[in-house]
Coordinates of C-alpha atoms in Angstrom, one line a residue:
X1 CA 72.9 103.3 35.6
X2 CA 70.4 105.8 36.1
X3 CA 68.3 106.3 39.0
X4 CA 64.6 107.5 38.1
X5 CA 64.0 109.8 41.2
X6 CA 60.7 110.7 40.0
X7 CA 59.1 107.3 39.8
X8 CA 60.7 106.8 43.6
X9 CA 59.2 109.9 44.5
X10 CA 55.6 109.2 42.9
X11 CA 55.6 105.8 44.5
X12 CA 56.1 107.5 47.8
X13 CA 53.7 110.2 47.2
X14 CA 51.2 107.0 46.0
X15 CA 52.1 104.9 49.2
X16 CA 51.1 108.5 51.3
X17 CA 48.0 108.9 49.7
X18 CA 46.8 105.4 50.3
X19 CA 47.7 106.1 54.2
X20 CA 45.9 108.7 54.3
X21 CA 42.7 107.1 52.9
X22 CA 43.1 104.6 55.5
X23 CA 43.5 106.9 57.4
X24 CA 40.8 109.1 56.6
X25 CA 38.6 106.1 56.4
X26 CA 39.4 104.3 59.8
X27 CA 38.1 107.7 61.2
X28 CA 35.6 108.0 59.3
X29 CA 33.6 104.5 60.1
X30 CA 34.6 105.4 64.3
X31 CA 32.5 108.0 63.7
X32 CA 29.7 106.2 62.2
X33 CA 30.1 103.6 64.9
X34 CA 29.6 106.3 67.9
X35 CA 26.5 108.7 66.1
X36 CA 24.9 105.0 65.8
X37 CA 25.3 103.5 68.9
X38 CA 25.5 107.2 71.4
X39 CA 23.4 109.1 69.7
X40 CA 21.9 110.8 72.3
X41 CA 25.9 111.9 73.3
X42 CA 26.2 116.1 73.6
X43 CA 29.0 115.1 71.3
X44 CA 26.7 114.0 68.6
X45 CA 26.0 116.9 66.6
X46 CA 30.1 117.9 66.8
X47 CA 30.4 113.7 65.6
X48 CA 28.3 114.4 62.0
X49 CA 30.1 117.8 61.6
X50 CA 33.2 116.3 61.8
X51 CA 31.9 113.0 59.7
X52 CA 30.8 115.4 57.4
X53 CA 34.5 117.0 56.8
X54 CA 36.2 114.1 57.5
X55 CA 34.4 112.5 54.5
X56 CA 34.2 115.7 52.0
X57 CA 38.4 115.7 52.9
X58 CA 38.8 111.9 51.4
X59 CA 36.3 112.4 48.1
X60 CA 38.8 115.1 47.6
X61 CA 41.8 113.1 47.2
X62 CA 40.6 110.1 45.3
X63 CA 39.2 113.0 42.9
X64 CA 39.4 116.5 43.5
X65 CA 37.7 117.3 40.2
X66 CA 34.8 115.4 41.5
X67 CA 31.4 115.6 44.0
X68 CA 30.6 113.4 46.9
X69 CA 27.7 110.9 46.1
X70 CA 27.0 111.0 50.0
X71 CA 23.4 112.2 50.1
X72 CA 23.8 115.1 53.5
X73 CA 23.0 113.7 56.7
X74 CA 23.3 110.0 55.6

């Protein structure tokens, strides 16, 4: 019986993508919480920039040809 290594690789790649998306989503949530609770922190602008880049990465992985539907600054 022949094994389908491309199917296995596809499943592994899909699982890795899901793990990456989960990590990015958790990072976005942590950054949003930090921004809400520590608005006066000197790191606020850094967190906002990091959140923007993380969100862009997440959307690019979910839909490489799509657009970020979230307005800037939200």
